[in-house]
Every structure is written in C-alpha cells, then in structure tokens.
Short mmCIF file of C-alpha atoms in Angstrom, two decimals:
data_model
loop_
_atom_site.label_atom_id
_atom_site.label_comp_id
_atom_site.label_asym_id
_atom_site.label_seq_id
_atom_site.Cartn_x
_atom_site.Cartn_y
_atom_site.Cartn_z
CA MET A 16 31.40 17.11 22.92
CA ILE A 17 29.82 15.26 25.85
CA PRO A 18 32.57 14.45 28.37
CA ILE A 19 33.23 10.76 28.99
CA HIS A 20 33.59 9.98 32.66
CA PRO A 21 36.85 8.08 33.24
CA ASP A 22 35.18 5.69 35.68
CA SER A 23 33.60 4.05 32.62
CA THR A 24 36.95 3.20 31.02
CA ARG A 25 39.21 0.18 31.39
CA GLY A 26 42.96 0.00 31.51
CA ASN A 27 45.11 -2.16 29.28
CA ASP A 28 45.00 -4.92 31.86
CA GLY A 29 41.20 -5.13 31.58
CA GLN A 30 40.65 -3.95 35.14
CA GLU A 31 38.30 -1.09 35.90
CA ALA A 32 40.05 2.27 36.00
CA THR A 33 38.60 2.89 39.44
CA ASN A 34 40.95 0.24 40.82
CA GLY A 35 43.69 2.85 40.49
CA CYS A 36 47.35 2.35 39.66
CA ASN A 37 50.69 2.08 41.40
CA GLY A 38 51.19 5.84 41.17
CA CYS A 39 48.06 6.44 43.22
CA ARG A 40 48.86 3.83 45.84
CA ASP A 41 52.60 4.30 46.23
CA SER A 42 53.00 8.11 46.28
CA PRO A 43 53.58 9.63 49.73
CA GLU A 44 51.33 12.30 51.18
CA LEU A 45 52.14 15.73 49.79
CA ASP A 46 53.95 18.17 52.10
CA ILE A 47 54.34 21.05 49.62
CA GLN A 48 52.42 24.24 50.39
CA PHE A 49 51.33 26.29 47.41
CA GLU A 50 48.70 28.69 46.06
CA TYR A 51 47.71 29.97 42.64
CA ALA A 52 47.87 33.20 40.69
CA TYR A 53 45.60 33.64 37.68
CA GLN A 54 46.81 35.50 34.59
CA PRO A 55 44.35 36.44 31.84
CA ILE A 56 44.65 35.32 28.24
CA VAL A 57 42.93 37.85 26.01
CA GLU A 58 41.07 37.62 22.73
CA PHE A 59 42.03 40.93 21.19
CA ALA A 60 39.51 40.65 18.37
CA THR A 61 36.68 40.98 20.88
CA GLN A 62 38.66 42.84 23.56
CA SER A 63 37.68 40.23 26.11
CA ILE A 64 39.29 37.70 28.45
CA TYR A 65 39.40 34.32 26.71
CA ALA A 66 40.85 32.31 29.58
CA TYR A 67 42.95 32.43 32.73
CA GLU A 68 46.13 30.45 33.22
CA ALA A 69 46.58 29.04 36.72
CA LEU A 70 50.18 29.70 37.78
CA VAL A 71 51.58 27.98 40.85
CA ARG A 72 53.00 30.20 43.59
CA GLY A 73 54.28 29.79 47.12
CA PRO A 74 51.85 30.24 50.04
CA GLN A 75 52.79 33.94 50.32
CA GLY A 76 53.12 34.54 46.60
CA GLU A 77 56.67 33.24 46.25
CA SER A 78 57.92 32.25 42.79
CA ALA A 79 56.88 29.10 40.98
CA ALA A 80 60.52 28.01 41.04
CA SER A 81 60.49 27.95 44.85
CA VAL A 82 57.59 25.49 44.73
CA LEU A 83 58.75 23.35 41.82
CA ALA A 84 62.17 22.93 43.44
CA GLN A 85 60.42 20.76 46.04
CA VAL A 86 58.98 18.37 43.44
CA ASN A 87 60.84 15.11 42.95
CA ASP A 88 60.26 11.57 41.73
CA THR A 89 58.56 10.52 44.96
CA ASN A 90 56.00 13.33 45.22
CA ARG A 91 55.50 14.30 41.57
CA TYR A 92 52.23 12.38 41.20
CA ARG A 93 50.61 13.81 44.34
CA PHE A 94 51.77 17.31 43.44
CA ASP A 95 50.33 17.09 39.93
CA GLN A 96 47.00 15.83 41.28
CA ALA A 97 46.88 18.50 44.00
CA CYS A 98 47.60 21.22 41.44
CA ARG A 99 44.65 20.24 39.28
CA MET A 100 42.23 20.15 42.18
CA LYS A 101 43.42 23.40 43.75
CA ALA A 102 43.36 25.26 40.42
CA VAL A 103 39.75 24.21 39.78
CA GLU A 104 38.71 25.02 43.34
CA GLY A 105 40.29 28.47 43.16
CA ALA A 106 38.76 29.26 39.78
CA SER A 107 35.31 28.28 41.00
CA LYS A 108 35.53 30.24 44.25
CA LEU A 109 36.68 33.33 42.32
CA GLY A 110 33.67 33.05 40.03
CA MET A 111 35.62 32.35 36.85
CA THR A 112 33.35 31.96 33.82
CA GLN A 113 36.12 31.86 31.23
CA LEU A 114 38.30 28.91 30.28
CA LEU A 115 40.82 27.72 32.85
CA SER A 116 44.27 26.62 31.67
CA ILE A 117 46.08 24.18 33.96
CA ASN A 118 49.67 23.01 33.53
CA PHE A 119 50.24 19.31 34.03
CA LEU A 120 53.34 17.14 34.44
CA PRO A 121 53.28 14.36 31.84
CA ASN A 122 55.91 12.37 33.70
CA ALA A 123 53.47 12.21 36.64
CA VAL A 124 50.66 10.62 34.65
CA TYR A 125 50.66 6.82 34.87
CA ARG A 126 47.37 6.03 33.15
CA PRO A 127 45.40 9.02 31.82
CA GLU A 128 42.01 7.42 32.37
CA VAL A 129 42.85 6.90 36.06
CA CYS A 130 44.88 10.01 36.82
CA ILE A 131 42.15 12.30 35.48
CA ARG A 132 39.60 11.17 38.06
CA SER A 133 40.59 13.83 40.61
CA THR A 134 39.97 16.56 38.04
CA PHE A 135 36.46 15.25 37.38
CA ALA A 136 35.87 15.03 41.12
CA ALA A 137 37.01 18.63 41.67
CA ALA A 138 34.90 19.87 38.75
CA ARG A 139 31.81 18.17 40.19
CA LYS A 140 32.49 19.33 43.75
CA PHE A 141 33.06 22.97 42.78
CA ASN A 142 30.58 23.05 39.89
CA PHE A 143 33.16 23.98 37.26
CA PRO A 144 32.41 22.89 33.66
CA ILE A 145 34.74 20.22 32.30
CA GLU A 146 34.56 21.78 28.84
CA ASN A 147 36.05 24.99 30.30
CA ILE A 148 39.32 23.30 31.25
CA ILE A 149 42.46 23.42 29.10
CA PHE A 150 45.34 21.12 29.98
CA GLU A 151 48.69 22.45 28.83
CA VAL A 152 52.15 20.97 28.96
CA THR A 153 55.32 22.99 28.60
CA GLU A 154 57.47 21.97 25.67
CA GLY A 155 60.46 22.75 27.87
CA GLU A 156 59.85 19.73 30.10
CA ARG A 157 61.92 16.75 29.05
CA VAL A 158 59.24 14.17 28.40
CA GLN A 159 60.54 10.66 29.06
CA ASP A 160 58.13 8.99 26.66
CA ARG A 161 56.69 11.10 23.83
CA PRO A 162 54.19 8.43 22.67
CA HIS A 163 52.91 8.42 26.26
CA LEU A 164 52.43 12.21 26.13
CA VAL A 165 50.54 11.91 22.83
CA ASN A 166 48.33 9.26 24.41
CA ILE A 167 47.64 11.54 27.39
CA PHE A 168 46.61 14.35 25.07
CA LYS A 169 44.32 12.09 23.07
CA GLU A 170 42.68 10.70 26.19
CA TYR A 171 42.13 14.16 27.67
CA ARG A 172 40.52 15.31 24.45
CA ARG A 173 38.30 12.21 24.51
CA PHE A 174 37.19 13.15 28.02
CA GLY A 175 36.12 16.61 26.80
CA PHE A 176 39.11 18.74 27.81
CA GLN A 177 40.97 21.13 25.52
CA THR A 178 44.74 20.74 25.16
CA ALA A 179 47.66 23.09 24.61
CA ILE A 180 51.43 23.01 24.15
CA ASP A 181 53.13 25.79 26.13
CA ASP A 182 56.46 27.50 25.39
CA PHE A 183 56.39 26.23 21.81
CA GLY A 184 59.74 26.79 20.12
CA ALA A 185 61.82 26.56 23.28
CA GLY A 186 61.83 22.90 24.23
CA TYR A 187 62.69 19.36 23.29
CA ALA A 188 59.85 18.35 21.00
CA GLY A 189 58.96 21.12 18.58
CA LEU A 190 57.59 20.20 15.19
CA ASN A 191 58.08 16.48 15.79
CA LEU A 192 55.48 16.56 18.56
CA LEU A 193 53.18 18.72 16.45
CA ALA A 194 53.38 16.19 13.62
CA GLU A 195 52.11 13.46 15.96
CA TYR A 196 49.43 15.43 17.77
CA GLN A 197 47.58 18.65 16.98
CA PRO A 198 46.39 20.38 20.17
CA ASP A 199 43.67 23.00 20.36
CA LEU A 200 46.24 25.67 21.19
CA ILE A 201 49.92 26.41 20.63
CA LYS A 202 51.47 28.97 22.97
CA ILE A 203 54.48 30.61 21.34
CA ASP A 204 57.39 30.99 23.75
CA MET A 205 57.99 34.49 25.06
CA ASP A 206 61.62 34.50 23.90
CA LEU A 207 60.32 34.41 20.32
CA VAL A 208 57.87 37.22 21.08
CA ARG A 209 60.38 39.52 22.75
CA ASP A 210 61.14 42.52 20.48
CA ILE A 211 59.49 40.73 17.56
CA ASP A 212 58.54 44.08 16.05
CA THR A 213 62.22 44.75 15.27
CA ASN A 214 63.68 41.25 14.99
CA VAL A 215 63.38 39.85 11.47
CA PRO A 216 64.37 36.22 12.27
CA ARG A 217 61.77 36.04 15.04
CA GLN A 218 59.19 37.55 12.73
CA ALA A 219 59.87 34.87 10.13
CA ILE A 220 59.77 32.02 12.68
CA VAL A 221 56.54 33.14 14.37
CA ALA A 222 54.85 33.85 11.04
CA GLY A 223 55.87 30.37 9.90
CA ILE A 224 54.44 28.76 13.05
CA ALA A 225 51.23 30.72 12.58
CA SER A 226 50.95 29.56 8.97
CA ILE A 227 51.50 25.90 9.90
CA CYS A 228 48.96 26.08 12.71
CA LYS A 229 46.37 27.67 10.45
CA ARG A 230 46.64 24.70 8.08
CA LEU A 231 46.35 22.30 11.02
CA ASN A 232 43.37 24.15 12.53
CA ILE A 233 45.29 25.02 15.71
CA ARG A 234 44.84 28.37 17.43
CA VAL A 235 48.02 30.30 18.17
CA LEU A 236 48.53 32.20 21.41
CA ALA A 237 51.47 34.55 21.88
CA GLU A 238 52.70 34.82 25.47
CA GLY A 239 55.04 37.22 27.19
CA ILE A 240 53.81 40.36 25.42
CA GLU A 241 55.20 43.44 27.16
CA THR A 242 54.92 46.28 24.64
CA ARG A 243 52.35 47.79 22.29
CA ALA A 244 54.76 47.26 19.37
CA GLU A 245 54.97 43.51 20.05
CA ARG A 246 51.20 43.35 20.32
CA ASP A 247 50.65 45.24 17.08
CA PHE A 248 53.07 43.13 15.05
CA LEU A 249 51.36 39.95 16.19
CA LEU A 250 47.97 41.37 15.35
CA GLY A 251 49.33 42.18 11.91
CA ILE A 252 50.07 38.51 11.20
CA GLY A 253 46.70 37.37 12.49
CA ILE A 254 47.48 36.30 16.07
CA THR A 255 44.73 37.63 18.35
CA LEU A 256 45.08 35.38 21.41
CA MET A 257 47.63 37.02 23.72
CA GLN A 258 49.04 36.89 27.23
CA GLY A 259 51.61 39.00 29.01
CA TYR A 260 52.36 41.90 31.32
CA TRP A 261 51.17 44.38 28.69
CA PHE A 262 47.67 43.20 29.52
CA ALA A 263 48.01 42.10 33.15
CA LYS A 264 50.35 40.47 35.62
CA PRO A 265 49.09 37.32 37.34
CA GLY A 266 46.70 38.05 40.19
CA PHE A 267 47.70 36.20 43.35
CA LYS A 268 44.59 34.33 44.54
CA GLU A 269 42.51 36.67 42.37
CA LEU A 270 41.43 37.13 38.76
CA ALA A 271 43.55 39.87 37.25
CA THR A 272 41.69 42.45 35.17
CA ILE A 273 42.67 44.25 31.95
CA PRO A 274 43.12 48.06 32.00
CA GLU A 275 41.45 49.96 29.16
CA SER A 276 44.85 51.24 28.03
CA ALA A 277 45.90 47.73 27.02
CA TRP A 278 43.42 47.76 24.13
CA CYS A 279 44.52 51.14 22.75
#
C-alpha cells in the first residue's frame, strides 16, 4: 500500500486538514517528562524479532502508571501527539529495522486525518518507514465513542499504518468491536495467557479467539508469556507471535535482545 499523506485530505467541514482542529489549537503545552522502553515481539516460527512495542516510562525509567497519572482532559491531546513523535524518534535513533508498535489514546484523537500529521512529520524527519508503524489501542480503555474509534482505525489503515487491539479479552469492547472492525493484529491479554498450560477455561477461550481470528484473517499475538510451558501450549494451537518476559523485558531507551535460551 502506498501511504496517503493526510495533508491531501479534507475534513467533514470541507476545509483542508492542514487548517487543524480545536484539539490542536486549544491544548496547553505539555509539561510531562517521559521516555520509552522497547520490548520485542517475536515471531517464533522464524526465531526472529517481528516488532518492538514502545512502552512509556518516566525520565529515569519509572513505571508507565507514574506518567499516565499526569494525563488529564486538558493535556491528553498533546501527550498523545508527543508519544507518537518520541517513539518514532527513539526507534530511528536506535536503528530499529523491525515494525514499531505505538499505543495511542483514542479519546485524544479529534480528527484522524489531522491528528496523524505529527506522525508523518516524525517519520519523515527521522527517516522511519510509515509502513513499519503499528498503532494499537488497549481494549481496557473506556472509549467514549466506539464508532469514532472504528473510524480512526479505518483512517490509519488508509494512510498505510497497521492496526492492533491490545489486551483483547480484558476490556470494554471485546467481540462487539471485532465485529465492526478487523485489525491486523489482536493481542491476547496476559491474564488469559497466565498458566494457560494448566487452565482449561483459558485454553478454550484463547483457542476460540485464535479460531475466530483465523477466519477473519487477523494475526494473533499472545502477550505476557513468562514460562516455557505457556509458550509451548500457544505454539501448539498455532500462535507464533509472542511477547513477554520469557523472551525479554523492555529495554529502557534501548532495543532489548532475545537470549538463545528463549527459543529452546
């Protein structure tokens, strides 16, 4: 797919997208300090790193919660925009050649064709391919307007980005969201993965999700893998995209690597 530059689009009011929106004009300057850690997502079938997820951290590596606690209705837009730009900048400076997965806040997006401009600008500035970016939204975030989220996803796909639903099975939308929009990736919540090798209900649920996604041509990624037994059960039902401490913890301001023992 050839990415469509958002500057060529028009909003519903017929004005050029470059005119911006109220969210751009009215948001205060951001005073939140943060950095990124990068955790690998592996493709076990080829024993390679498929992508890295950019995970927000405090300036000294503090938890994501310590940063997100500072986000509110007045600074949410600026924070979301700053996250995208900083994640792309960091990935480029670290020499990332794999896909980059960036979390976004759907309640911070006013008009997708306008709010995406900073991502295009960062990609151009730091020479990072647009087609290597995945935008993911956590299913655990209470989305105020689900049709708006579906529209965001569709617009991002039109611009050439991949899309993903994170923490699937733990949030507010579930199968209803999946019925309206089929992303490139579904990330199964770690609570469903935990001890899946011995938990029959979790086995049935995850296998069911995998079966549905196969019919919908959606790739399934299991996150939060911490043991060889969890890994092996998931491999047994055909899930080969994986993420978790078994493979690597997030690398603070660096690209974490996979030890050889993780493949054994």
